[in-house]
Amino acid sequence: MIAKLNLLPWREERRRQHRQRFTALLAGVAGMVAFGLWLASGFLGQQQQIQHERNSQLSNEIRLLEQQLSLLPEMDRQRDALSQRLAVITDIQKGRNHITRLMSLLPSVVPQGVYLKSLVMTGSHTKVEGVGDSNGRLATLLSNAESSEWLSQVNMHSIVLEKGEQEREKTQFKASFVLRTPQEALLAIKQGKKELPGD
């Protein structure tokens, strides 16, 4: 009777249980892997959507920048035109200051007995024509002009003696000088009212 005892069904049962556990474990792992893949896929999809939105925003910004850059040549032209206008206005302003300075300077330079007939100013270069009662008066005119810190390159071009009304002699003259800028005048004052180099 003992010879007929068979332990195989117990082993078979044990094997079947192991297979069931393995299959359940395998199914659980497969489910976890599938769930993990689903989560990863969702995360990657979300990141891809965010990246698409960023790319779209960058494309819009690039378009706006390109539109603004296309305006640069026109803005450069406008800036150049404004610079030219400002340069003209500055030149006019400088010229107006020159004339005002010259008109305020002439009474201290031209002595009594000397009369100016014409005054032509080109930039800072000035030509004058006039008459004087005597050569002494013209010498005073030259001395005053040369000692002024505002005038340089003082030259007497011609002196002509002629008889005027009632047989009085008059001396006609032509002279020229250069009106200094405020910086040059300040330098002349510092140098003791000497002529600037090149004058």
PDB file of N, CA and C in Angstrom, residues 13-72:
ATOM      1  N   GLU A  13       1.011  20.427  -7.872  1.00  0.00           N
ATOM      2  CA  GLU A  13       0.260  21.551  -7.298  1.00  0.00           C
ATOM      3  C   GLU A  13       1.208  22.721  -6.997  1.00  0.00           C
ATOM      4  N   ARG A  14       2.385  22.357  -6.443  1.00  0.00           N
ATOM      5  CA  ARG A  14       3.365  23.391  -6.131  1.00  0.00           C
ATOM      6  C   ARG A  14       3.801  24.103  -7.415  1.00  0.00           C
ATOM      7  N   ARG A  15       4.055  23.369  -8.474  1.00  0.00           N
ATOM      8  CA  ARG A  15       4.444  23.956  -9.760  1.00  0.00           C
ATOM      9  C   ARG A  15       3.342  24.843 -10.306  1.00  0.00           C
ATOM     10  N   ARG A  16       2.131  24.421 -10.174  1.00  0.00           N
ATOM     11  CA  ARG A  16       0.998  25.200 -10.681  1.00  0.00           C
ATOM     12  C   ARG A  16       0.891  26.522  -9.918  1.00  0.00           C
ATOM     13  N   GLN A  17       1.095  26.466  -8.601  1.00  0.00           N
ATOM     14  CA  GLN A  17       1.047  27.682  -7.797  1.00  0.00           C
ATOM     15  C   GLN A  17       2.188  28.648  -8.189  1.00  0.00           C
ATOM     16  N   HIS A  18       3.387  28.061  -8.384  1.00  0.00           N
ATOM     17  CA  HIS A  18       4.510  28.905  -8.832  1.00  0.00           C
ATOM     18  C   HIS A  18       4.203  29.560 -10.168  1.00  0.00           C
ATOM     19  N   ARG A  19       3.616  28.811 -11.082  1.00  0.00           N
ATOM     20  CA  ARG A  19       3.275  29.363 -12.399  1.00  0.00           C
ATOM     21  C   ARG A  19       2.254  30.487 -12.262  1.00  0.00           C
ATOM     22  N   GLN A  20       1.268  30.272 -11.405  1.00  0.00           N
ATOM     23  CA  GLN A  20       0.238  31.290 -11.204  1.00  0.00           C
ATOM     24  C   GLN A  20       0.859  32.578 -10.636  1.00  0.00           C
ATOM     25  N   ARG A  21       1.757  32.382  -9.604  1.00  0.00           N
ATOM     26  CA  ARG A  21       2.397  33.545  -9.024  1.00  0.00           C
ATOM     27  C   ARG A  21       3.277  34.272 -10.049  1.00  0.00           C
ATOM     28  N   PHE A  22       4.015  33.508 -10.827  1.00  0.00           N
ATOM     29  CA  PHE A  22       4.876  34.089 -11.859  1.00  0.00           C
ATOM     30  C   PHE A  22       4.046  34.851 -12.883  1.00  0.00           C
ATOM     31  N   THR A  23       2.939  34.216 -13.291  1.00  0.00           N
ATOM     32  CA  THR A  23       2.069  34.862 -14.289  1.00  0.00           C
ATOM     33  C   THR A  23       1.469  36.140 -13.714  1.00  0.00           C
ATOM     34  N   ALA A  24       1.036  36.085 -12.434  1.00  0.00           N
ATOM     35  CA  ALA A  24       0.459  37.271 -11.795  1.00  0.00           C
ATOM     36  C   ALA A  24       1.529  38.361 -11.670  1.00  0.00           C
ATOM     37  N   LEU A  25       2.732  37.931 -11.249  1.00  0.00           N
ATOM     38  CA  LEU A  25       3.824  38.886 -11.126  1.00  0.00           C
ATOM     39  C   LEU A  25       4.170  39.497 -12.483  1.00  0.00           C
ATOM     40  N   LEU A  26       4.221  38.644 -13.514  1.00  0.00           N
ATOM     41  CA  LEU A  26       4.512  39.120 -14.867  1.00  0.00           C
ATOM     42  C   LEU A  26       3.435  40.078 -15.345  1.00  0.00           C
ATOM     43  N   ALA A  27       2.176  39.742 -15.058  1.00  0.00           N
ATOM     44  CA  ALA A  27       1.070  40.624 -15.457  1.00  0.00           C
ATOM     45  C   ALA A  27       1.163  41.960 -14.712  1.00  0.00           C
ATOM     46  N   GLY A  28       1.502  41.886 -13.417  1.00  0.00           N
ATOM     47  CA  GLY A  28       1.637  43.123 -12.631  1.00  0.00           C
ATOM     48  C   GLY A  28       2.760  43.999 -13.166  1.00  0.00           C
ATOM     49  N   VAL A  29       3.908  43.344 -13.449  1.00  0.00           N
ATOM     50  CA  VAL A  29       5.028  44.114 -14.003  1.00  0.00           C
ATOM     51  C   VAL A  29       4.660  44.716 -15.342  1.00  0.00           C
ATOM     52  N   ALA A  30       3.984  43.902 -16.198  1.00  0.00           N
ATOM     53  CA  ALA A  30       3.567  44.414 -17.512  1.00  0.00           C
ATOM     54  C   ALA A  30       2.603  45.585 -17.342  1.00  0.00           C
ATOM     55  N   GLY A  31       1.689  45.447 -16.371  1.00  0.00           N
ATOM     56  CA  GLY A  31       0.747  46.554 -16.116  1.00  0.00           C
ATOM     57  C   GLY A  31       1.463  47.796 -15.639  1.00  0.00           C
ATOM     58  N   MET A  32       2.448  47.605 -14.736  1.00  0.00           N
ATOM     59  CA  MET A  32       3.197  48.754 -14.241  1.00  0.00           C
ATOM     60  C   MET A  32       4.004  49.405 -15.364  1.00  0.00           C
ATOM     61  N   VAL A  33       4.608  48.549 -16.202  1.00  0.00           N
ATOM     62  CA  VAL A  33       5.369  49.098 -17.337  1.00  0.00           C
ATOM     63  C   VAL A  33       4.451  49.873 -18.275  1.00  0.00           C
ATOM     64  N   ALA A  34       3.255  49.280 -18.551  1.00  0.00           N
ATOM     65  CA  ALA A  34       2.300  49.957 -19.434  1.00  0.00           C
ATOM     66  C   ALA A  34       1.854  51.282 -18.820  1.00  0.00           C
ATOM     67  N   PHE A  35       1.576  51.268 -17.498  1.00  0.00           N
ATOM     68  CA  PHE A  35       1.181  52.496 -16.820  1.00  0.00           C
ATOM     69  C   PHE A  35       2.305  53.540 -16.867  1.00  0.00           C
ATOM     70  N   GLY A  36       3.547  53.075 -16.624  1.00  0.00           N
ATOM     71  CA  GLY A  36       4.695  53.978 -16.697  1.00  0.00           C
ATOM     72  C   GLY A  36       4.870  54.564 -18.091  1.00  0.00           C
ATOM     73  N   LEU A  37       4.686  53.686 -19.112  1.00  0.00           N
ATOM     74  CA  LEU A  37       4.783  54.190 -20.493  1.00  0.00           C
ATOM     75  C   LEU A  37       3.689  55.198 -20.785  1.00  0.00           C
ATOM     76  N   TRP A  38       2.483  54.930 -20.258  1.00  0.00           N
ATOM     77  CA  TRP A  38       1.369  55.865 -20.481  1.00  0.00           C
ATOM     78  C   TRP A  38       1.670  57.215 -19.820  1.00  0.00           C
ATOM     79  N   LEU A  39       2.198  57.170 -18.567  1.00  0.00           N
ATOM     80  CA  LEU A  39       2.565  58.419 -17.878  1.00  0.00           C
ATOM     81  C   LEU A  39       3.672  59.160 -18.634  1.00  0.00           C
ATOM     82  N   ALA A  40       4.707  58.408 -19.068  1.00  0.00           N
ATOM     83  CA  ALA A  40       5.808  59.027 -19.800  1.00  0.00           C
ATOM     84  C   ALA A  40       5.321  59.635 -21.112  1.00  0.00           C
ATOM     85  N   SER A  41       4.418  58.897 -21.777  1.00  0.00           N
ATOM     86  CA  SER A  41       3.879  59.398 -23.040  1.00  0.00           C
ATOM     87  C   SER A  41       3.093  60.689 -22.815  1.00  0.00           C
ATOM     88  N   GLY A  42       2.273  60.704 -21.751  1.00  0.00           N
ATOM     89  CA  GLY A  42       1.509  61.919 -21.440  1.00  0.00           C
ATOM     90  C   GLY A  42       2.430  63.087 -21.104  1.00  0.00           C
ATOM     91  N   PHE A  43       3.481  62.803 -20.292  1.00  0.00           N
ATOM     92  CA  PHE A  43       4.425  63.856 -19.922  1.00  0.00           C
ATOM     93  C   PHE A  43       5.146  64.399 -21.150  1.00  0.00           C
ATOM     94  N   LEU A  44       5.614  63.458 -22.000  1.00  0.00           N
ATOM     95  CA  LEU A  44       6.313  63.894 -23.215  1.00  0.00           C
ATOM     96  C   LEU A  44       5.391  64.669 -24.146  1.00  0.00           C
ATOM     97  N   GLY A  45       4.148  64.234 -24.229  1.00  0.00           N
ATOM     98  CA  GLY A  45       3.173  64.960 -25.056  1.00  0.00           C
ATOM     99  C   GLY A  45       2.946  66.372 -24.539  1.00  0.00           C
ATOM    100  N   GLN A  46       2.846  66.481 -23.198  1.00  0.00           N
ATOM    101  CA  GLN A  46       2.663  67.797 -22.587  1.00  0.00           C
ATOM    102  C   GLN A  46       3.879  68.686 -22.842  1.00  0.00           C
ATOM    103  N   GLN A  47       5.091  68.123 -22.668  1.00  0.00           N
ATOM    104  CA  GLN A  47       6.304  68.886 -22.926  1.00  0.00           C
ATOM    105  C   GLN A  47       6.392  69.308 -24.389  1.00  0.00           C
ATOM    106  N   GLN A  48       5.974  68.408 -25.263  1.00  0.00           N
ATOM    107  CA  GLN A  48       5.997  68.738 -26.695  1.00  0.00           C
ATOM    108  C   GLN A  48       5.035  69.872 -26.996  1.00  0.00           C
ATOM    109  N   GLN A  49       3.848  69.836 -26.351  1.00  0.00           N
ATOM    110  CA  GLN A  49       2.873  70.912 -26.550  1.00  0.00           C
ATOM    111  C   GLN A  49       3.424  72.251 -26.047  1.00  0.00           C
ATOM    112  N   ILE A  50       4.073  72.201 -24.869  1.00  0.00           N
ATOM    113  CA  ILE A  50       4.673  73.426 -24.315  1.00  0.00           C
ATOM    114  C   ILE A  50       5.752  73.964 -25.259  1.00  0.00           C
ATOM    115  N   GLN A  51       6.575  73.031 -25.801  1.00  0.00           N
ATOM    116  CA  GLN A  51       7.634  73.451 -26.722  1.00  0.00           C
ATOM    117  C   GLN A  51       7.058  74.041 -27.995  1.00  0.00           C
ATOM    118  N   HIS A  52       5.940  73.458 -28.495  1.00  0.00           N
ATOM    119  CA  HIS A  52       5.280  74.015 -29.687  1.00  0.00           C
ATOM    120  C   HIS A  52       4.797  75.437 -29.407  1.00  0.00           C
ATOM    121  N   GLU A  53       4.224  75.652 -28.212  1.00  0.00           N
ATOM    122  CA  GLU A  53       3.757  76.989 -27.861  1.00  0.00           C
ATOM    123  C   GLU A  53       4.921  77.978 -27.781  1.00  0.00           C
ATOM    124  N   ARG A  54       6.037  77.507 -27.199  1.00  0.00           N
ATOM    125  CA  ARG A  54       7.219  78.381 -27.124  1.00  0.00           C
ATOM    126  C   ARG A  54       7.736  78.711 -28.514  1.00  0.00           C
ATOM    127  N   ASN A  55       7.799  77.683 -29.362  1.00  0.00           N
ATOM    128  CA  ASN A  55       8.266  77.914 -30.742  1.00  0.00           C
ATOM    129  C   ASN A  55       7.360  78.900 -31.471  1.00  0.00           C
ATOM    130  N   SER A  56       6.043  78.762 -31.234  1.00  0.00           N
ATOM    131  CA  SER A  56       5.100  79.672 -31.877  1.00  0.00           C
ATOM    132  C   SER A  56       5.302  81.096 -31.369  1.00  0.00           C
ATOM    133  N   GLN A  57       5.524  81.243 -30.046  1.00  0.00           N
ATOM    134  CA  GLN A  57       5.771  82.567 -29.485  1.00  0.00           C
ATOM    135  C   GLN A  57       7.062  83.161 -30.037  1.00  0.00           C
ATOM    136  N   LEU A  58       8.106  82.323 -30.132  1.00  0.00           N
ATOM    137  CA  LEU A  58       9.379  82.810 -30.693  1.00  0.00           C
ATOM    138  C   LEU A  58       9.212  83.238 -32.148  1.00  0.00           C
ATOM    139  N   SER A  59       8.424  82.465 -32.907  1.00  0.00           N
ATOM    140  CA  SER A  59       8.193  82.822 -34.315  1.00  0.00           C
ATOM    141  C   SER A  59       7.489  84.166 -34.412  1.00  0.00           C
ATOM    142  N   ASN A  60       6.504  84.393 -33.524  1.00  0.00           N
ATOM    143  CA  ASN A  60       5.804  85.687 -33.532  1.00  0.00           C
ATOM    144  C   ASN A  60       6.752  86.822 -33.183  1.00  0.00           C
ATOM    145  N   GLU A  61       7.601  86.607 -32.170  1.00  0.00           N
ATOM    146  CA  GLU A  61       8.557  87.644 -31.784  1.00  0.00           C
ATOM    147  C   GLU A  61       9.552  87.926 -32.911  1.00  0.00           C
ATOM    148  N   ILE A  62      10.005  86.862 -33.576  1.00  0.00           N
ATOM    149  CA  ILE A  62      10.939  87.033 -34.701  1.00  0.00           C
ATOM    150  C   ILE A  62      10.284  87.828 -35.819  1.00  0.00           C
ATOM    151  N   ARG A  63       8.997  87.549 -36.075  1.00  0.00           N
ATOM    152  CA  ARG A  63       8.277  88.300 -37.103  1.00  0.00           C
ATOM    153  C   ARG A  63       8.199  89.783 -36.738  1.00  0.00           C
ATOM    154  N   LEU A  64       7.888  90.050 -35.450  1.00  0.00           N
ATOM    155  CA  LEU A  64       7.803  91.445 -35.011  1.00  0.00           C
ATOM    156  C   LEU A  64       9.162  92.143 -35.134  1.00  0.00           C
ATOM    157  N   LEU A  65      10.233  91.433 -34.736  1.00  0.00           N
ATOM    158  CA  LEU A  65      11.572  92.012 -34.845  1.00  0.00           C
ATOM    159  C   LEU A  65      11.951  92.276 -36.301  1.00  0.00           C
ATOM    160  N   GLU A  66      11.584  91.356 -37.181  1.00  0.00           N
ATOM    161  CA  GLU A  66      11.892  91.562 -38.603  1.00  0.00           C
ATOM    162  C   GLU A  66      11.151  92.778 -39.148  1.00  0.00           C
ATOM    163  N   GLN A  67       9.896  92.968 -38.687  1.00  0.00           N
ATOM    164  CA  GLN A  67       9.160  94.158 -39.113  1.00  0.00           C
ATOM    165  C   GLN A  67       9.837  95.425 -38.605  1.00  0.00           C
ATOM    166  N   GLN A  68      10.286  95.376 -37.330  1.00  0.00           N
ATOM    167  CA  GLN A  68      10.967  96.548 -36.785  1.00  0.00           C
ATOM    168  C   GLN A  68      12.303  96.790 -37.484  1.00  0.00           C
ATOM    169  N   LEU A  69      13.029  95.702 -37.784  1.00  0.00           N
ATOM    170  CA  LEU A  69      14.307  95.856 -38.489  1.00  0.00           C
ATOM    171  C   LEU A  69      14.106  96.413 -39.887  1.00  0.00           C
ATOM    172  N   SER A  70      12.987  96.087 -40.507  1.00  0.00           N
ATOM    173  CA  SER A  70      12.744  96.618 -41.852  1.00  0.00           C
ATOM    174  C   SER A  70      12.549  98.134 -41.820  1.00  0.00           C
ATOM    175  N   LEU A  71      12.204  98.683 -40.621  1.00  0.00           N
ATOM    176  CA  LEU A  71      12.028 100.132 -40.496  1.00  0.00           C
ATOM    177  C   LEU A  71      13.348 100.871 -40.274  1.00  0.00           C
ATOM    178  N   LEU A  72      14.427 100.131 -39.932  1.00  0.00           N
ATOM    179  CA  LEU A  72      15.708 100.779 -39.619  1.00  0.00           C
ATOM    180  C   LEU A  72      16.264 101.644 -40.750  1.00  0.00           C
TER     181      LEU A  72
END
